[in-house]
Amino acid sequence: LSFGEVYQRIEFELTAHAKTVEKIFTIHPGGDPKMIRLCMYGADEIRVNKVGELIVTLSNQMVKFSRPVAYQNIKGKKLDVEVAYNVLGSSYGFEVGIYDERQPLIIDPCLVYASYLGGDNEDVAYDIAVDKSSGDIFIAGSTYSSPFYFGDEVPAVQPVPGYDYNVSADAFVIKLIKTGNHYSTGFLT
């Protein structure tokens, strides 16, 4: 999905495959990559971790973007260009190394993983754990929502809906199974 020129001489495109979403910026000659700023309204924290990934936290939920990749295609060769996230308050952009400004520059920050979890009422994740040997993710919490959705399940199994706060919430445990570079939904209890 192309959004065309979103900054002067900078085009923006979204692509999706499997469970990965990519934002691709193409900086044409005369464009300035420092103009790119993306605001994360409502985020509690935006930071860059030790390996250069962008971490966005909102209500104890986390979205992780992989390290950005930048390159140029010059005379049939793909030439890598140094790039890193630049966080300023609730927005981020990119710091780009030296590149040939007479040629287009592509910046591609890939979303590592995002999914949907919750419903129309209060949902709380109390703990998130990662199985280091498999990379699978476990999320435990409670929900008053009915229906309760997660990942590809629409809706997830929920035997007794907790519609109001006078009724106990339903507990859940979800396993997100790592398959290559992607995750798929495991189970709900």
mmCIF file of N, CA and C in Angstrom, residues 2 28 31 39 68 80-81 84 90 104 122 128 136 143 172 175:
data_model
loop_
_atom_site.group_PDB
_atom_site.id
_atom_site.type_symbol
_atom_site.label_atom_id
_atom_site.label_comp_id
_atom_site.label_asym_id
_atom_site.label_seq_id
_atom_site.Cartn_x
_atom_site.Cartn_y
_atom_site.Cartn_z
ATOM 1 N N SER A 2 0.843 2.011 -1.038
ATOM 2 C CA SER A 2 1.689 3.197 -1.161
ATOM 3 C C SER A 2 0.917 4.435 -0.724
ATOM 4 N N HIS A 28 14.275 10.117 -2.033
ATOM 5 C CA HIS A 28 14.766 10.426 -3.365
ATOM 6 C C HIS A 28 15.794 11.551 -3.285
ATOM 7 N N GLY A 31 15.767 14.727 -0.940
ATOM 8 C CA GLY A 31 15.022 14.479 0.288
ATOM 9 C C GLY A 31 15.977 14.377 1.475
ATOM 10 N N CYS A 39 5.113 9.645 15.305
ATOM 11 C CA CYS A 39 4.689 9.838 16.690
ATOM 12 C C CYS A 39 3.871 8.639 17.148
ATOM 13 N N PRO A 68 16.400 -0.994 12.106
ATOM 14 C CA PRO A 68 16.119 -0.575 10.732
ATOM 15 C C PRO A 68 17.245 -0.998 9.793
ATOM 16 N N ASP A 80 24.641 -1.527 1.553
ATOM 17 C CA ASP A 80 24.105 -1.228 2.880
ATOM 18 C C ASP A 80 24.562 0.145 3.349
ATOM 19 N N VAL A 81 23.679 0.821 4.083
ATOM 20 C CA VAL A 81 23.958 2.141 4.653
ATOM 21 C C VAL A 81 23.658 2.052 6.144
ATOM 22 N N ALA A 84 20.103 3.964 12.298
ATOM 23 C CA ALA A 84 19.673 3.641 13.660
ATOM 24 C C ALA A 84 18.448 4.489 13.984
ATOM 25 N N SER A 90 7.883 11.285 22.349
ATOM 26 C CA SER A 90 6.969 10.225 21.916
ATOM 27 C C SER A 90 7.067 9.957 20.414
ATOM 28 N N PRO A 104 18.445 7.114 -4.832
ATOM 29 C CA PRO A 104 17.444 6.844 -3.797
ATOM 30 C C PRO A 104 18.020 6.016 -2.645
ATOM 31 N N GLU A 122 -12.369 -4.892 30.445
ATOM 32 C CA GLU A 122 -11.032 -4.843 31.046
ATOM 33 C C GLU A 122 -10.272 -6.148 30.815
ATOM 34 N N ILE A 128 4.396 -11.978 31.298
ATOM 35 C CA ILE A 128 4.813 -12.415 29.973
ATOM 36 C C ILE A 128 6.158 -13.093 30.144
ATOM 37 N N ASP A 136 9.168 -19.301 22.091
ATOM 38 C CA ASP A 136 7.733 -19.150 22.297
ATOM 39 C C ASP A 136 7.467 -18.140 23.411
ATOM 40 N N THR A 143 -9.487 -11.462 32.183
ATOM 41 C CA THR A 143 -10.334 -10.678 31.292
ATOM 42 C C THR A 143 -11.774 -10.670 31.779
ATOM 43 N N PHE A 172 -6.660 -16.330 31.689
ATOM 44 C CA PHE A 172 -6.204 -16.872 30.421
ATOM 45 C C PHE A 172 -4.700 -17.086 30.447
ATOM 46 N N LYS A 175 -0.219 -18.979 24.476
ATOM 47 C CA LYS A 175 1.114 -19.325 23.989
ATOM 48 C C LYS A 175 1.218 -18.865 22.545
#
